[in-house]
């Protein structure tokens, strides 16, 4: 097998596993634990470069075969899926019932549900739907010693023991591997419209019910917003946006514009408290990082990503907080 | 423990908090033996510090004395989470009640743990903002306690529970150190322990400050009551609304017993011949509230709703919510004792589960009142009884059966009250030993000695054996293994 | 531990499920944040002491003593716990069991005070002596020379709070030409000698609205102070005398302009419920009792009540708001005065700390509550404070004076009287 596809920061593992069920996954992790081998868990690899390079790297565990929908209960607005299911595959299944998991990621054909949660993927619609973890209600996880442990459940409100499913979100596979997750769903919006608006509108936009707000610098430089919901409501908000020289953009253009490159190795990611900065957040962030950004993407309510000018592919992208 | 150790600990606590804020006499500790639930047991001593530093010093003093710590807010919990099992010191955060900041730009409130929930929204309102979690106890229950139990409330349906609204916490750890978890900026590097801490019922530390997410006040709010001939038709309507993908801001059910009690307590004049009612609130842009209202009303009518009463004024709306939120204590007007449940079930199973719950209560001969968050499937069946005539064993047995029905339907033990020592023995019904072990590992990372609120959440251990209902519950949990 | 249990009726507490809804309504809990100083805590202690589980120790009694009996908790209690009745039962039991330690002098003073208010003639005599202190300018002199600040704290507190005695006495108004109703006015004890002009204002307002106010010469102190102090025997005696006196007057309503007295009169039915000879008479009496604001607001018509350009804030007396659940009527009346601007203060329903003789027994807490109230008043920028109870008026006045603020404290009927004249 070609282990080079699991290459990470110049490191290539000596083995790989590609389990298609939880028991096999658990056995593999358990054995790795016994031989004191270190593991990197792979989903679609869209955010594999975020964070520090692993200190050791013996085994790549590829979860893409651990996929599929275990249960979708449309009447309960919940579903349970295996961790390696791609975001696009889940979306297609849910759409048949007029439902969705409201987390937008770059490259949904590659990105997996498990990876999206484990890496707490920033989503432009965090502005409206908050954090990824708020749409996770339970999980079956494999711990570092191969123990299979469940947490949470399949109901939308739950304080039955520790909320480990949410804790695992953003831990990048360092605490547990998400074999199966239960998700909270919502209905598909009746209407969705995206616009590019005048950058000076930033302050005013705080008071509008937006689905997403994205600021970018570089060749796509601009302030982009998306409105979603009931058609009549979207219509009214769109009219209000006209005041800021809004030009409508197609959804394909939106997707190409608002997500930072998934080839993340030379990005720096930074967080700032929402709305705090005046003017262009992306530029402010870049300035405060001490160098001009070649391209920066800022999602209101989520982390921003910056590609520092002139940086070589020297290491994994770093994450830092400019303010707590 | 020796009297000498206890005496020294009390002296230490007094030197930290001042004599008037430390209690050890029998007639003083007695008022810390209860919460709003069922179990009772006085602690060894109680300290009521005034700031983070004093709390940290109290925790260290208890640790030095080898005494466990039980954090407490206003004591309005329903699952015994703040009741001291063995010889423990209760540390109350009720005196820390400053709202430090309302950041209207980033929409964040920075508050002390002893601030009552409702005061956060009151402080945010002038800025056009509000704090979404609204447990029924919100006039008195504190943010610290709300964090401990991951409190919800009616509006958790649309906005989620506390865990969705806590951005960061400052916490005194079991060794007396102070640490901050999370932050106002999203996606900070490193682990975000906030979702672990929220809902951990004081087993990881004592939260001494919280950064809370505020939301903009909705443009439009509509509140209405739909009247049904019986509980089943109301439940069917609620299931149908969710199945249609409509998630109102809040959707509550009140059955006939509840309607009678709230009519007696408040000036609401609900129709007493209704078999059940759905209290629905929709929020958002006017187009959305209008469209949701007509869709919901139509679904209610399809399921046999006899009429819809719309709250025309702000005052009427407030009155309806007051009646709902204070409905639990109002039920004491019917019988002096009650036992409230908090199980959650899949929303498609609501009509069947409610039938089973009512059948169990009938079989045991208890009056049952149903007043609960039907929109998220969070049941609150309330068994009403009178201990002068009824036995506690019977109540516990009926309760265990109700929990069992909920779990078998694919549900959870608690939606917002927490496990505490009320339901810890039933944890085996939901989780296997490996699942609980994983949670214990997370706990050990914070509290390797198990000094924080021992005996809560996790089953087993004899710490709480002195509490009579504990023994009954343990027997039932094992006897009714599923 | 062995001790003699206190037996008293805890039935009013039966509905308490410890939900804690009362906590934030309680003035002493708001100040201290301590469960021991909360209604829920006190209810639990009373239940446990009555059950013989704990001894009626000084510590326990202190927690009960710190209760203002403002009954704010009772007003918010969804379970219908009768806190007011419960604490009166408990206090009577403590009193009867002689477990209340009191110095001989304090006991003597207490008995004297209770006897004094129950006897109009002796009260007049005492008032005359005290009035001299004020009329001769001695009071003014003490203050001007700074001597007052050197008086012992307890004495100074009493000095600051003793009622004004130089205000005019009650003068019955002329009978209206076309009376549509016939009422009697409770004159009370301290009110009669200290706030006669408030009675006059009340009667004048009633009269202007076509209500005849008849004289009831044999009426006497309502007995509220005695009941609150646990002296149930005296309270019962005074209640019976008043019932007899007002029965003879044959009125449609018994109007009260002191909220504390009104709350107690409305409890005569409960007080005498166990006495077969008096129960029905007490019930009839109780059914006629109306606070003056309640009575005026219930009269037909919604016409303007005169004109007065004044920015006021309303201090809601506990015995009106909580014991009688009257909160909207006074505000509605004020809004009917043309030119009057009503600004709500923060925590309007929280006790000012007066609470009968509480400010003498629990000076620290009383002062804190008074200061909190004064802060809330000053924050409104009002030109005058309107109340409906003499005790609150005294407390608020002393608090404002302490800050050197010359803001008048008026009874609601005084405002109406001025507006309508």
GROMACS .gro file of N, CA, C and O in nm, chain A residues 280-319:
model
  160
  280UNK      N    1  -1.178   4.613   0.875
  280UNK     CA    2  -1.156   4.479   0.825
  280UNK      C    3  -1.084   4.393   0.928
  280UNK      O    4  -0.968   4.415   0.960
  281UNK      N    5  -1.155   4.295   0.980
  281UNK     CA    6  -1.098   4.206   1.079
  281UNK      C    7  -0.976   4.135   1.023
  281UNK      O    8  -0.872   4.125   1.088
  282UNK      N    9  -0.992   4.086   0.903
  282UNK     CA   10  -0.883   4.007   0.845
  282UNK      C   11  -0.754   4.088   0.843
  282UNK      O   12  -0.648   4.039   0.879
  283UNK      N   13  -0.767   4.215   0.803
  283UNK     CA   14  -0.646   4.299   0.796
  283UNK      C   15  -0.592   4.328   0.935
  283UNK      O   16  -0.471   4.327   0.957
  284UNK      N   17  -0.685   4.350   1.028
  284UNK     CA   18  -0.641   4.379   1.164
  284UNK      C   19  -0.565   4.261   1.221
  284UNK      O   20  -0.459   4.276   1.282
  285UNK      N   21  -0.622   4.144   1.199
  285UNK     CA   22  -0.558   4.023   1.250
  285UNK      C   23  -0.419   4.010   1.190
  285UNK      O   24  -0.321   3.986   1.262
  286UNK      N   25  -0.412   4.029   1.061
  286UNK     CA   26  -0.283   4.015   0.994
  286UNK      C   27  -0.182   4.116   1.049
  286UNK      O   28  -0.068   4.082   1.077
  287UNK      N   29  -0.228   4.238   1.070
  287UNK     CA   30  -0.138   4.341   1.119
  287UNK      C   31  -0.086   4.303   1.258
  287UNK      O   32   0.030   4.316   1.289
  288UNK      N   33  -0.178   4.253   1.337
  288UNK     CA   34  -0.137   4.221   1.473
  288UNK      C   35  -0.049   4.097   1.478
  288UNK      O   36   0.019   4.074   1.578
  289UNK      N   37  -0.054   4.018   1.377
  289UNK     CA   38   0.037   3.904   1.373
  289UNK      C   39   0.178   3.949   1.336
  289UNK      O   40   0.273   3.873   1.344
  290UNK      N   41   0.190   4.071   1.293
  290UNK     CA   42   0.322   4.126   1.267
  290UNK      C   43   0.367   4.115   1.123
  290UNK      O   44   0.479   4.145   1.091
  291UNK      N   45   0.283   4.065   1.034
  291UNK     CA   46   0.321   4.063   0.894
  291UNK      C   47   0.196   4.076   0.809
  291UNK      O   48   0.086   4.044   0.850
  292UNK      N   49   0.214   4.122   0.691
  292UNK     CA   50   0.100   4.141   0.604
  292UNK      C   51   0.053   4.006   0.551
  292UNK      O   52   0.133   3.921   0.518
  293UNK      N   53  -0.076   3.988   0.549
  293UNK     CA   54  -0.127   3.861   0.498
  293UNK      C   55  -0.140   3.869   0.348
  293UNK      O   56  -0.184   3.968   0.293
  294UNK      N   57  -0.102   3.762   0.286
  294UNK     CA   58  -0.120   3.754   0.143
  294UNK      C   59  -0.268   3.729   0.115
  294UNK      O   60  -0.327   3.784   0.026
  295UNK      N   61  -0.321   3.639   0.196
  295UNK     CA   62  -0.464   3.615   0.183
  295UNK      C   63  -0.514   3.577   0.322
  295UNK      O   64  -0.452   3.498   0.394
  296UNK      N   65  -0.622   3.633   0.361
  296UNK     CA   66  -0.678   3.601   0.492
  296UNK      C   67  -0.828   3.581   0.478
  296UNK      O   68  -0.893   3.645   0.396
  297UNK      N   69  -0.880   3.490   0.554
  297UNK     CA   70  -1.024   3.467   0.555
  297UNK      C   71  -1.070   3.473   0.699
  297UNK      O   72  -1.012   3.408   0.786
  298UNK      N   73  -1.172   3.550   0.722
  298UNK     CA   74  -1.223   3.559   0.859
  298UNK      C   75  -1.370   3.524   0.859
  298UNK      O   76  -1.449   3.581   0.786
  299UNK      N   77  -1.406   3.426   0.940
  299UNK     CA   78  -1.546   3.390   0.958
  299UNK      C   79  -1.593   3.451   1.089
  299UNK      O   80  -1.539   3.417   1.194
  300UNK      N   81  -1.691   3.537   1.081
  300UNK     CA   82  -1.742   3.595   1.205
  300UNK      C   83  -1.793   3.481   1.292
  300UNK      O   84  -1.871   3.399   1.248
  301UNK      N   85  -1.744   3.472   1.414
  301UNK     CA   86  -1.789   3.366   1.503
  301UNK      C   87  -1.702   3.241   1.497
  301UNK      O   88  -1.729   3.145   1.566
  302UNK      N   89  -1.602   3.240   1.414
  302UNK     CA   90  -1.512   3.124   1.409
  302UNK      C   91  -1.370   3.174   1.389
  302UNK      O   92  -1.346   3.293   1.374
  303UNK      N   93  -1.275   3.081   1.385
  303UNK     CA   94  -1.137   3.124   1.368
  303UNK      C   95  -1.115   3.177   1.226
  303UNK      O   96  -1.186   3.142   1.132
  304UNK      N   97  -1.016   3.259   1.211
  304UNK     CA   98  -0.980   3.308   1.079
  304UNK      C   99  -0.854   3.239   1.033
  304UNK      O  100  -0.778   3.183   1.112
  305UNK      N  101  -0.831   3.237   0.903
  305UNK     CA  102  -0.711   3.172   0.850
  305UNK      C  103  -0.633   3.273   0.767
  305UNK      O  104  -0.690   3.351   0.693
  306UNK      N  105  -0.504   3.272   0.782
  306UNK     CA  106  -0.419   3.369   0.714
  306UNK      C  107  -0.306   3.299   0.644
  306UNK      O  108  -0.250   3.202   0.695
  307UNK      N  109  -0.274   3.346   0.528
  307UNK     CA  110  -0.156   3.292   0.459
  307UNK      C  111  -0.052   3.403   0.459
  307UNK      O  112  -0.060   3.496   0.381
  308UNK      N  113   0.043   3.394   0.550
  308UNK     CA  114   0.141   3.502   0.560
  308UNK      C  115   0.223   3.514   0.432
  308UNK      O  116   0.258   3.413   0.371
  309UNK      N  117   0.252   3.635   0.397
  309UNK     CA  118   0.321   3.663   0.272
  309UNK      C  119   0.462   3.605   0.274
  309UNK      O  120   0.534   3.614   0.372
  310UNK      N  121   0.496   3.545   0.167
  310UNK     CA  122   0.633   3.500   0.150
  310UNK      C  123   0.672   3.379   0.233
  310UNK      O  124   0.786   3.338   0.233
  311UNK      N  125   0.576   3.321   0.304
  311UNK     CA  126   0.614   3.209   0.387
  311UNK      C  127   0.633   3.086   0.301
  311UNK      O  128   0.556   3.060   0.209
  312UNK      N  129   0.732   3.011   0.331
  312UNK     CA  130   0.753   2.886   0.259
  312UNK      C  131   0.671   2.779   0.331
  312UNK      O  132   0.615   2.803   0.436
  313UNK      N  133   0.664   2.662   0.272
  313UNK     CA  134   0.592   2.556   0.340
  313UNK      C  135   0.683   2.499   0.447
  313UNK      O  136   0.741   2.393   0.432
  314UNK      N  137   0.692   2.569   0.553
  314UNK     CA  138   0.791   2.532   0.654
  314UNK      C  139   0.734   2.444   0.764
  314UNK      O  140   0.807   2.380   0.836
  315UNK      N  141   0.608   2.445   0.782
  315UNK     CA  142   0.556   2.366   0.894
  315UNK      C  143   0.406   2.370   0.896
  315UNK      O  144   0.344   2.433   0.809
  316UNK      N  145   0.348   2.302   0.990
  316UNK     CA  146   0.203   2.299   0.997
  316UNK      C  147   0.148   2.436   1.037
  316UNK      O  148   0.219   2.517   1.094
  317UNK      N  149   0.023   2.457   1.006
  317UNK     CA  150  -0.034   2.587   1.039
  317UNK      C  151  -0.050   2.598   1.189
  317UNK      O  152  -0.077   2.501   1.257
  318UNK      N  153  -0.028   2.713   1.239
  318UNK     CA  154  -0.036   2.732   1.384
  318UNK      C  155  -0.172   2.791   1.420
  318UNK      O  156  -0.237   2.854   1.337
  319UNK      N  157  -0.211   2.765   1.541
  319UNK     CA  158  -0.337   2.824   1.590
  319UNK      C  159  -0.302   2.912   1.708
  319UNK      O  160  -0.229   2.872   1.796
   0.00000   0.00000   0.00000
